[in-house]
Amino acid sequence: MNFYKELELILEAQNPQDKLTMFEHFYTQYKLSNVVFEENFEPKEFSEPSYSSVCKVIAPQKVPKRSNLTVAEGQVNLLHAIAHIEYSAIDLALDAAYRFVGLPKEYYSDWLEVADDEIRHFKMLEEILHTLGARYGDIEVHNALFEASQRTQTLVERMAVVPRYLEANGLDATPMILTKLRKLPKSEMITQIIKTLEIILDEEIDHVKKGDVWFNYACAQEGLSQDVYFEIIAKYYPQGFLRPKNLNTEARKEAGFSCKELNFMAQKQIC
Ligand SMILES: [Fe+2]
Ligand SMILES: [Fe+2]
């Protein structure tokens, strides 16, 4: 089995079930060292996200708001939005492994491990959606994560933007959702959603950490200072950091952010 070609097929798979089954088989073979890295592989550029035949893609500001979380409709909206982030994250992790050729073996192992985590996260959320009588694809979605991957075609930029900005934003956002959920009247469903989001939050720290490792690696390879991170973020996200008042300092530190970076993001001394 060829590494890049097989990843390309998995990335292009439009049916979620097919994608997950193909990955499971590929990852088993990879761990058994039955996968060969092709030499001189030219990765494709993808013009559309793989989910565009499953989900209707709309502008981010038009995506349904996370409304009343005590009723099934609000719960489905929230779970679907997070399931979509996880599903997008599967492709982002696979694309990180597919697109950047000739890196150390650990690089590929790291992103395949992340893809495996994202699949598990997606499945956990999908299962709750099923309990609520809904499924992935029922609600309109945005393609902001796919666009971020399309725009960042160098390793330095990709690692800065995807794990170290977008996934790190999730470390700040999830505790805020959890706080909201914990204030609601207790129910089996709310408890299950809280438990699932806690697992996801904990495991996402490692994804950001892996991004940090490979961002630093790419900076060293290119002879760049790690401060280039803020230049890259300013270039792609002129609005800056989304929740400067609610930075998850502990999780971000664990994921490799320095106090200097955290203080800069918060625009005050927090670390
Ligand atoms: Fe995830
Ligand atoms: Fe992740």
PDB file of C-alpha atoms and ligand atoms in Angstrom:
ATOM      1  CA  MET A   1       0.000   0.000   0.000  1.00  0.00           C
ATOM      2  CA  ASN A   2       1.322   3.455  -0.966  1.00  0.00           C
ATOM      3  CA  PHE A   3       1.280   6.172   1.673  1.00  0.00           C
ATOM      4  CA  TYR A   4       0.397   9.322  -0.261  1.00  0.00           C
ATOM      5  CA  LYS A   5      -1.821   7.731  -2.884  1.00  0.00           C
ATOM      6  CA  GLU A   6      -3.911   5.946  -0.275  1.00  0.00           C
ATOM      7  CA  LEU A   7      -4.209   9.125   1.815  1.00  0.00           C
ATOM      8  CA  GLU A   8      -5.382  10.929  -1.305  1.00  0.00           C
ATOM      9  CA  LEU A   9      -8.141   8.355  -1.788  1.00  0.00           C
ATOM     10  CA  ILE A  10      -9.181   8.662   1.862  1.00  0.00           C
ATOM     11  CA  LEU A  11      -9.184  12.463   1.641  1.00  0.00           C
ATOM     12  CA  GLU A  12     -11.307  12.333  -1.494  1.00  0.00           C
ATOM     13  CA  ALA A  13     -13.808   9.825  -0.069  1.00  0.00           C
ATOM     14  CA  GLN A  14     -17.096  11.688   0.222  1.00  0.00           C
ATOM     15  CA  ASN A  15     -19.122   9.169   2.160  1.00  0.00           C
ATOM     16  CA  PRO A  16     -18.186   9.467   5.860  1.00  0.00           C
ATOM     17  CA  GLN A  17     -18.572   5.734   6.489  1.00  0.00           C
ATOM     18  CA  ASP A  18     -16.303   4.880   3.537  1.00  0.00           C
ATOM     19  CA  LYS A  19     -13.715   7.435   4.659  1.00  0.00           C
ATOM     20  CA  LEU A  20     -13.589   6.066   8.191  1.00  0.00           C
ATOM     21  CA  THR A  21     -13.385   2.435   7.064  1.00  0.00           C
ATOM     22  CA  MET A  22     -10.642   3.222   4.547  1.00  0.00           C
ATOM     23  CA  PHE A  23      -8.658   5.071   7.202  1.00  0.00           C
ATOM     24  CA  GLU A  24      -9.007   2.258   9.718  1.00  0.00           C
ATOM     25  CA  HIS A  25      -7.578  -0.216   7.218  1.00  0.00           C
ATOM     26  CA  PHE A  26      -4.796   2.150   6.146  1.00  0.00           C
ATOM     27  CA  TYR A  27      -3.828   3.002   9.732  1.00  0.00           C
ATOM     28  CA  THR A  28      -3.643  -0.665  10.705  1.00  0.00           C
ATOM     29  CA  GLN A  29      -1.335  -1.320   7.754  1.00  0.00           C
ATOM     30  CA  TYR A  30       0.725   1.796   8.594  1.00  0.00           C
ATOM     31  CA  LYS A  31       1.268   0.629  12.160  1.00  0.00           C
ATOM     32  CA  LEU A  32       2.322  -2.779  10.820  1.00  0.00           C
ATOM     33  CA  SER A  33       4.887  -0.987   8.599  1.00  0.00           C
ATOM     34  CA  ASN A  34       3.116  -2.267   5.493  1.00  0.00           C
ATOM     35  CA  VAL A  35       2.879   1.178   3.894  1.00  0.00           C
ATOM     36  CA  VAL A  36       5.498   2.502   1.480  1.00  0.00           C
ATOM     37  CA  PHE A  37       6.268   6.213   1.087  1.00  0.00           C
ATOM     38  CA  GLU A  38       6.382   7.051  -2.633  1.00  0.00           C
ATOM     39  CA  GLU A  39       9.308   9.112  -3.840  1.00  0.00           C
ATOM     40  CA  ASN A  40       8.658  12.424  -5.606  1.00  0.00           C
ATOM     41  CA  PHE A  41       4.947  12.453  -4.884  1.00  0.00           C
ATOM     42  CA  GLU A  42       3.059  15.538  -6.090  1.00  0.00           C
ATOM     43  CA  PRO A  43       0.086  16.269  -3.821  1.00  0.00           C
ATOM     44  CA  LYS A  44      -3.143  17.448  -5.417  1.00  0.00           C
ATOM     45  CA  GLU A  45      -4.903  20.668  -4.573  1.00  0.00           C
ATOM     46  CA  PHE A  46      -8.487  20.089  -3.522  1.00  0.00           C
ATOM     47  CA  SER A  47     -11.023  22.625  -4.701  1.00  0.00           C
ATOM     48  CA  GLU A  48     -13.917  21.431  -2.536  1.00  0.00           C
ATOM     49  CA  PRO A  49     -14.193  19.918   0.929  1.00  0.00           C
ATOM     50  CA  SER A  50     -14.908  16.179   0.906  1.00  0.00           C
ATOM     51  CA  TYR A  51     -18.163  16.708   2.827  1.00  0.00           C
ATOM     52  CA  SER A  52     -19.706  18.984   0.193  1.00  0.00           C
ATOM     53  CA  SER A  53     -21.953  16.173  -1.057  1.00  0.00           C
ATOM     54  CA  VAL A  54     -23.055  15.306   2.518  1.00  0.00           C
ATOM     55  CA  CYS A  55     -23.589  18.763   4.026  1.00  0.00           C
ATOM     56  CA  LYS A  56     -24.943  21.954   2.521  1.00  0.00           C
ATOM     57  CA  VAL A  57     -22.168  24.544   2.812  1.00  0.00           C
ATOM     58  CA  ILE A  58     -23.209  28.104   3.677  1.00  0.00           C
ATOM     59  CA  ALA A  59     -21.494  31.298   4.890  1.00  0.00           C
ATOM     60  CA  PRO A  60     -20.243  31.058   8.519  1.00  0.00           C
ATOM     61  CA  GLN A  61     -22.498  33.890   9.709  1.00  0.00           C
ATOM     62  CA  LYS A  62     -25.580  32.019   8.403  1.00  0.00           C
ATOM     63  CA  VAL A  63     -24.940  28.801  10.352  1.00  0.00           C
ATOM     64  CA  PRO A  64     -27.749  28.142  12.905  1.00  0.00           C
ATOM     65  CA  LYS A  65     -27.037  29.683  16.298  1.00  0.00           C
ATOM     66  CA  ARG A  66     -26.582  27.456  19.347  1.00  0.00           C
ATOM     67  CA  SER A  67     -29.884  28.302  20.953  1.00  0.00           C
ATOM     68  CA  ASN A  68     -31.749  26.704  23.844  1.00  0.00           C
ATOM     69  CA  LEU A  69     -29.668  23.751  25.037  1.00  0.00           C
ATOM     70  CA  THR A  70     -32.403  22.281  27.228  1.00  0.00           C
ATOM     71  CA  VAL A  71     -34.360  21.153  24.157  1.00  0.00           C
ATOM     72  CA  ALA A  72     -33.409  18.580  21.530  1.00  0.00           C
ATOM     73  CA  GLU A  73     -33.267  21.132  18.713  1.00  0.00           C
ATOM     74  CA  GLY A  74     -30.668  23.274  20.475  1.00  0.00           C
ATOM     75  CA  GLN A  75     -28.696  20.187  21.478  1.00  0.00           C
ATOM     76  CA  VAL A  76     -28.681  18.930  17.885  1.00  0.00           C
ATOM     77  CA  ASN A  77     -27.474  22.328  16.621  1.00  0.00           C
ATOM     78  CA  LEU A  78     -24.602  22.342  19.109  1.00  0.00           C
ATOM     79  CA  LEU A  79     -23.622  18.702  18.560  1.00  0.00           C
ATOM     80  CA  HIS A  80     -23.835  19.023  14.793  1.00  0.00           C
ATOM     81  CA  ALA A  81     -21.621  22.116  14.816  1.00  0.00           C
ATOM     82  CA  ILE A  82     -18.982  20.320  16.884  1.00  0.00           C
ATOM     83  CA  ALA A  83     -19.309  17.087  14.881  1.00  0.00           C
ATOM     84  CA  HIS A  84     -18.646  19.160  11.777  1.00  0.00           C
ATOM     85  CA  ILE A  85     -15.503  20.636  13.324  1.00  0.00           C
ATOM     86  CA  GLU A  86     -14.338  17.101  14.153  1.00  0.00           C
ATOM     87  CA  TYR A  87     -15.170  15.829  10.681  1.00  0.00           C
ATOM     88  CA  SER A  88     -13.284  18.746   9.123  1.00  0.00           C
ATOM     89  CA  ALA A  89     -10.416  18.055  11.532  1.00  0.00           C
ATOM     90  CA  ILE A  90     -10.158  14.469  10.225  1.00  0.00           C
ATOM     91  CA  ASP A  91      -9.439  15.811   6.741  1.00  0.00           C
ATOM     92  CA  LEU A  92      -7.115  18.508   8.107  1.00  0.00           C
ATOM     93  CA  ALA A  93      -5.004  15.930   9.954  1.00  0.00           C
ATOM     94  CA  LEU A  94      -4.949  13.650   6.911  1.00  0.00           C
ATOM     95  CA  ASP A  95      -4.043  16.595   4.681  1.00  0.00           C
ATOM     96  CA  ALA A  96      -1.143  17.539   6.979  1.00  0.00           C
ATOM     97  CA  ALA A  97       0.222  14.022   6.475  1.00  0.00           C
ATOM     98  CA  TYR A  98      -0.535  14.011   2.733  1.00  0.00           C
ATOM     99  CA  ARG A  99       0.619  17.437   1.604  1.00  0.00           C
ATOM    100  CA  PHE A 100       4.042  17.907   3.148  1.00  0.00           C
ATOM    101  CA  VAL A 101       6.388  15.314   1.725  1.00  0.00           C
ATOM    102  CA  GLY A 102       9.854  14.275   2.840  1.00  0.00           C
ATOM    103  CA  LEU A 103       9.495  14.969   6.581  1.00  0.00           C
ATOM    104  CA  PRO A 104      10.635  12.701   9.435  1.00  0.00           C
ATOM    105  CA  LYS A 105       8.543   9.566   9.978  1.00  0.00           C
ATOM    106  CA  GLU A 106       7.327  10.910  13.378  1.00  0.00           C
ATOM    107  CA  TYR A 107       5.641  13.777  11.590  1.00  0.00           C
ATOM    108  CA  TYR A 108       3.398  11.379   9.666  1.00  0.00           C
ATOM    109  CA  SER A 109       2.791   9.181  12.706  1.00  0.00           C
ATOM    110  CA  ASP A 110       1.718  12.261  14.685  1.00  0.00           C
ATOM    111  CA  TRP A 111      -0.870  13.447  12.161  1.00  0.00           C
ATOM    112  CA  LEU A 112      -2.252   9.982  11.561  1.00  0.00           C
ATOM    113  CA  GLU A 113      -2.667   9.651  15.319  1.00  0.00           C
ATOM    114  CA  VAL A 114      -4.515  12.970  15.339  1.00  0.00           C
ATOM    115  CA  ALA A 115      -6.762  11.799  12.482  1.00  0.00           C
ATOM    116  CA  ASP A 116      -7.529   8.668  14.502  1.00  0.00           C
ATOM    117  CA  ASP A 117      -8.493  10.830  17.526  1.00  0.00           C
ATOM    118  CA  GLU A 118     -10.671  13.107  15.385  1.00  0.00           C
ATOM    119  CA  ILE A 119     -12.480  10.070  14.005  1.00  0.00           C
ATOM    120  CA  ARG A 120     -13.201   8.902  17.543  1.00  0.00           C
ATOM    121  CA  HIS A 121     -14.440  12.383  18.488  1.00  0.00           C
ATOM    122  CA  PHE A 122     -16.664  12.499  15.428  1.00  0.00           C
ATOM    123  CA  LYS A 123     -18.108   9.071  16.185  1.00  0.00           C
ATOM    124  CA  MET A 124     -18.871   9.971  19.820  1.00  0.00           C
ATOM    125  CA  LEU A 125     -20.807  13.053  18.715  1.00  0.00           C
ATOM    126  CA  GLU A 126     -22.518  11.225  15.876  1.00  0.00           C
ATOM    127  CA  GLU A 127     -23.744   8.615  18.328  1.00  0.00           C
ATOM    128  CA  ILE A 128     -25.385  11.296  20.490  1.00  0.00           C
ATOM    129  CA  LEU A 129     -26.865  12.898  17.375  1.00  0.00           C
ATOM    130  CA  HIS A 130     -28.399   9.530  16.485  1.00  0.00           C
ATOM    131  CA  THR A 131     -29.913   9.254  19.976  1.00  0.00           C
ATOM    132  CA  LEU A 132     -31.547  12.621  19.303  1.00  0.00           C
ATOM    133  CA  GLY A 133     -32.881  11.385  15.945  1.00  0.00           C
ATOM    134  CA  ALA A 134     -30.450  13.451  13.889  1.00  0.00           C
ATOM    135  CA  ARG A 135     -27.426  12.681  11.744  1.00  0.00           C
ATOM    136  CA  TYR A 136     -24.364  14.387  10.301  1.00  0.00           C
ATOM    137  CA  GLY A 137     -25.452  16.312   7.231  1.00  0.00           C
ATOM    138  CA  ASP A 138     -28.844  17.363   8.627  1.00  0.00           C
ATOM    139  CA  ILE A 139     -27.740  20.935   9.291  1.00  0.00           C
ATOM    140  CA  GLU A 140     -26.002  23.475   7.080  1.00  0.00           C
ATOM    141  CA  VAL A 141     -22.305  23.981   7.770  1.00  0.00           C
ATOM    142  CA  HIS A 142     -19.499  26.402   6.945  1.00  0.00           C
ATOM    143  CA  ASN A 143     -16.203  25.480   5.311  1.00  0.00           C
ATOM    144  CA  ALA A 144     -13.876  27.849   7.206  1.00  0.00           C
ATOM    145  CA  LEU A 145     -11.531  25.057   8.285  1.00  0.00           C
ATOM    146  CA  PHE A 146     -11.240  23.675   4.781  1.00  0.00           C
ATOM    147  CA  GLU A 147     -10.495  27.165   3.451  1.00  0.00           C
ATOM    148  CA  ALA A 148      -7.792  27.640   6.092  1.00  0.00           C
ATOM    149  CA  SER A 149      -6.086  24.473   4.879  1.00  0.00           C
ATOM    150  CA  GLN A 150      -6.393  25.539   1.248  1.00  0.00           C
ATOM    151  CA  ARG A 151      -4.764  28.888   1.954  1.00  0.00           C
ATOM    152  CA  THR A 152      -1.809  27.526   3.933  1.00  0.00           C
ATOM    153  CA  GLN A 153       0.447  25.553   1.641  1.00  0.00           C
ATOM    154  CA  THR A 154       3.733  25.739   3.546  1.00  0.00           C
ATOM    155  CA  LEU A 155       4.455  23.711   6.674  1.00  0.00           C
ATOM    156  CA  VAL A 156       5.212  26.804   8.787  1.00  0.00           C
ATOM    157  CA  GLU A 157       1.923  28.463   7.865  1.00  0.00           C
ATOM    158  CA  ARG A 158      -0.130  25.278   8.130  1.00  0.00           C
ATOM    159  CA  MET A 159       1.153  24.418  11.592  1.00  0.00           C
ATOM    160  CA  ALA A 160       0.700  28.022  12.763  1.00  0.00           C
ATOM    161  CA  VAL A 161      -2.844  28.328  11.443  1.00  0.00           C
ATOM    162  CA  VAL A 162      -4.454  24.904  11.839  1.00  0.00           C
ATOM    163  CA  PRO A 163      -3.269  23.382  15.122  1.00  0.00           C
ATOM    164  CA  ARG A 164      -1.750  26.474  16.716  1.00  0.00           C
ATOM    165  CA  TYR A 165      -4.552  28.916  15.950  1.00  0.00           C
ATOM    166  CA  LEU A 166      -7.754  27.086  15.021  1.00  0.00           C
ATOM    167  CA  GLU A 167      -7.437  24.031  17.260  1.00  0.00           C
ATOM    168  CA  ALA A 168      -6.020  26.207  20.045  1.00  0.00           C
ATOM    169  CA  ASN A 169      -9.105  28.433  19.766  1.00  0.00           C
ATOM    170  CA  GLY A 170     -11.086  25.303  20.565  1.00  0.00           C
ATOM    171  CA  LEU A 171      -9.180  24.995  23.855  1.00  0.00           C
ATOM    172  CA  ASP A 172     -10.613  28.401  24.808  1.00  0.00           C
ATOM    173  CA  ALA A 173     -14.117  27.835  23.406  1.00  0.00           C
ATOM    174  CA  THR A 174     -14.930  24.394  24.822  1.00  0.00           C
ATOM    175  CA  PRO A 175     -14.644  25.399  28.520  1.00  0.00           C
ATOM    176  CA  MET A 176     -17.116  28.214  27.816  1.00  0.00           C
ATOM    177  CA  ILE A 177     -19.610  25.754  26.322  1.00  0.00           C
ATOM    178  CA  LEU A 178     -19.021  23.410  29.272  1.00  0.00           C
ATOM    179  CA  THR A 179     -19.732  26.209  31.756  1.00  0.00           C
ATOM    180  CA  LYS A 180     -23.035  26.887  30.001  1.00  0.00           C
ATOM    181  CA  LEU A 181     -23.970  23.199  29.980  1.00  0.00           C
ATOM    182  CA  ARG A 182     -23.097  22.696  33.666  1.00  0.00           C
ATOM    183  CA  LYS A 183     -25.541  25.455  34.643  1.00  0.00           C
ATOM    184  CA  LEU A 184     -28.471  23.705  32.939  1.00  0.00           C
ATOM    185  CA  PRO A 185     -30.964  21.464  34.763  1.00  0.00           C
ATOM    186  CA  LYS A 186     -29.350  17.996  34.909  1.00  0.00           C
ATOM    187  CA  SER A 187     -30.516  15.375  32.423  1.00  0.00           C
ATOM    188  CA  GLU A 188     -28.986  12.200  31.027  1.00  0.00           C
ATOM    189  CA  MET A 189     -28.435  13.923  27.694  1.00  0.00           C
ATOM    190  CA  ILE A 190     -26.742  17.006  29.154  1.00  0.00           C
ATOM    191  CA  THR A 191     -24.491  14.764  31.281  1.00  0.00           C
ATOM    192  CA  GLN A 192     -23.515  12.740  28.210  1.00  0.00           C
ATOM    193  CA  ILE A 193     -22.749  15.875  26.178  1.00  0.00           C
ATOM    194  CA  ILE A 194     -20.625  17.279  29.034  1.00  0.00           C
ATOM    195  CA  LYS A 195     -18.687  14.008  29.386  1.00  0.00           C
ATOM    196  CA  THR A 196     -18.009  13.875  25.650  1.00  0.00           C
ATOM    197  CA  LEU A 197     -16.813  17.492  25.450  1.00  0.00           C
ATOM    198  CA  GLU A 198     -14.526  16.954  28.445  1.00  0.00           C
ATOM    199  CA  ILE A 199     -12.838  14.017  26.689  1.00  0.00           C
ATOM    200  CA  ILE A 200     -12.489  16.029  23.484  1.00  0.00           C
ATOM    201  CA  LEU A 201     -11.048  19.073  25.288  1.00  0.00           C
ATOM    202  CA  ASP A 202      -8.484  16.935  27.066  1.00  0.00           C
ATOM    203  CA  GLU A 203      -7.375  15.169  23.867  1.00  0.00           C
ATOM    204  CA  GLU A 204      -7.220  18.372  21.805  1.00  0.00           C
ATOM    205  CA  ILE A 205      -4.366  19.660  23.978  1.00  0.00           C
ATOM    206  CA  ASP A 206      -2.175  16.969  22.440  1.00  0.00           C
ATOM    207  CA  HIS A 207      -3.128  18.021  18.892  1.00  0.00           C
ATOM    208  CA  VAL A 208      -2.073  21.603  19.578  1.00  0.00           C
ATOM    209  CA  LYS A 209       1.100  20.277  21.199  1.00  0.00           C
ATOM    210  CA  LYS A 210       1.917  18.238  18.092  1.00  0.00           C
ATOM    211  CA  GLY A 211       1.313  21.363  16.021  1.00  0.00           C
ATOM    212  CA  ASP A 212       3.702  23.235  18.289  1.00  0.00           C
ATOM    213  CA  VAL A 213       6.424  20.624  17.827  1.00  0.00           C
ATOM    214  CA  TRP A 214       6.173  20.709  14.028  1.00  0.00           C
ATOM    215  CA  PHE A 215       5.768  24.474  13.883  1.00  0.00           C
ATOM    216  CA  ASN A 216       9.063  24.786  15.766  1.00  0.00           C
ATOM    217  CA  TYR A 217      10.626  22.187  13.501  1.00  0.00           C
ATOM    218  CA  ALA A 218       9.511  24.093  10.385  1.00  0.00           C
ATOM    219  CA  CYS A 219      10.789  27.399  11.808  1.00  0.00           C
ATOM    220  CA  ALA A 220      14.186  25.812  12.498  1.00  0.00           C
ATOM    221  CA  GLN A 221      14.318  24.336   8.978  1.00  0.00           C
ATOM    222  CA  GLU A 222      13.503  27.706   7.412  1.00  0.00           C
ATOM    223  CA  GLY A 223      15.755  29.693   9.749  1.00  0.00           C
ATOM    224  CA  LEU A 224      12.743  31.645  11.044  1.00  0.00           C
ATOM    225  CA  SER A 225      12.152  33.019  14.524  1.00  0.00           C
ATOM    226  CA  GLN A 226       9.100  31.538  16.256  1.00  0.00           C
ATOM    227  CA  ASP A 227       7.732  35.104  16.384  1.00  0.00           C
ATOM    228  CA  VAL A 228       6.718  34.566  12.767  1.00  0.00           C
ATOM    229  CA  TYR A 229       3.637  32.947  14.335  1.00  0.00           C
ATOM    230  CA  PHE A 230       2.085  36.358  15.042  1.00  0.00           C
ATOM    231  CA  GLU A 231       2.883  37.606  11.535  1.00  0.00           C
ATOM    232  CA  ILE A 232       1.156  34.584  10.025  1.00  0.00           C
ATOM    233  CA  ILE A 233      -1.916  34.955  12.246  1.00  0.00           C
ATOM    234  CA  ALA A 234      -2.123  38.690  11.479  1.00  0.00           C
ATOM    235  CA  LYS A 235      -1.967  37.866   7.770  1.00  0.00           C
ATOM    236  CA  TYR A 236      -4.801  35.302   7.809  1.00  0.00           C
ATOM    237  CA  TYR A 237      -6.836  36.522  10.781  1.00  0.00           C
ATOM    238  CA  PRO A 238      -6.571  40.320  10.963  1.00  0.00           C
ATOM    239  CA  GLN A 239      -9.229  40.232  13.702  1.00  0.00           C
ATOM    240  CA  GLY A 240      -6.607  38.521  15.883  1.00  0.00           C
ATOM    241  CA  PHE A 241      -7.314  36.145  18.747  1.00  0.00           C
ATOM    242  CA  LEU A 242     -10.964  35.335  19.224  1.00  0.00           C
ATOM    243  CA  ARG A 243     -11.180  35.164  23.006  1.00  0.00           C
ATOM    244  CA  PRO A 244      -8.323  37.199  24.460  1.00  0.00           C
ATOM    245  CA  LYS A 245     -10.266  37.484  27.738  1.00  0.00           C
ATOM    246  CA  ASN A 246     -10.934  33.766  27.966  1.00  0.00           C
ATOM    247  CA  LEU A 247      -7.643  32.194  26.967  1.00  0.00           C
ATOM    248  CA  ASN A 248      -7.298  28.721  28.439  1.00  0.00           C
ATOM    249  CA  THR A 249      -3.886  29.539  29.876  1.00  0.00           C
ATOM    250  CA  GLU A 250      -3.223  26.151  31.482  1.00  0.00           C
ATOM    251  CA  ALA A 251      -4.176  24.094  28.417  1.00  0.00           C
ATOM    252  CA  ARG A 252      -2.302  26.426  26.083  1.00  0.00           C
ATOM    253  CA  LYS A 253       0.830  26.255  28.214  1.00  0.00           C
ATOM    254  CA  GLU A 254       0.612  22.473  28.229  1.00  0.00           C
ATOM    255  CA  ALA A 255       0.293  22.643  24.435  1.00  0.00           C
ATOM    256  CA  GLY A 256       3.538  24.594  24.120  1.00  0.00           C
ATOM    257  CA  PHE A 257       2.552  28.265  24.124  1.00  0.00           C
ATOM    258  CA  SER A 258       5.083  30.418  25.950  1.00  0.00           C
ATOM    259  CA  CYS A 259       4.144  33.011  28.568  1.00  0.00           C
ATOM    260  CA  LYS A 260       5.463  35.655  26.188  1.00  0.00           C
ATOM    261  CA  GLU A 261       2.981  34.492  23.536  1.00  0.00           C
ATOM    262  CA  LEU A 262       0.073  34.217  25.978  1.00  0.00           C
ATOM    263  CA  ASN A 263       0.674  37.692  27.383  1.00  0.00           C
ATOM    264  CA  PHE A 264       0.831  39.069  23.868  1.00  0.00           C
ATOM    265  CA  MET A 265      -2.458  37.375  22.902  1.00  0.00           C
ATOM    266  CA  ALA A 266      -4.222  38.537  26.048  1.00  0.00           C
ATOM    267  CA  GLN A 267      -2.630  41.995  25.731  1.00  0.00           C
ATOM    268  CA  LYS A 268      -1.926  41.892  29.456  1.00  0.00           C
ATOM    269  CA  GLN A 269       0.076  39.879  31.978  1.00  0.00           C
ATOM    270  CA  ILE A 270      -1.730  36.546  32.452  1.00  0.00           C
ATOM    271  CA  CYS A 271       1.216  34.206  32.716  1.00  0.00           C
TER     272      CYS A 271
HETATM  273 FE    FE B   1     -11.185  16.577  17.884  1.00  0.00          FE
HETATM  274 FE    FE B   2      -7.981  18.145  17.053  1.00  0.00          FE
END
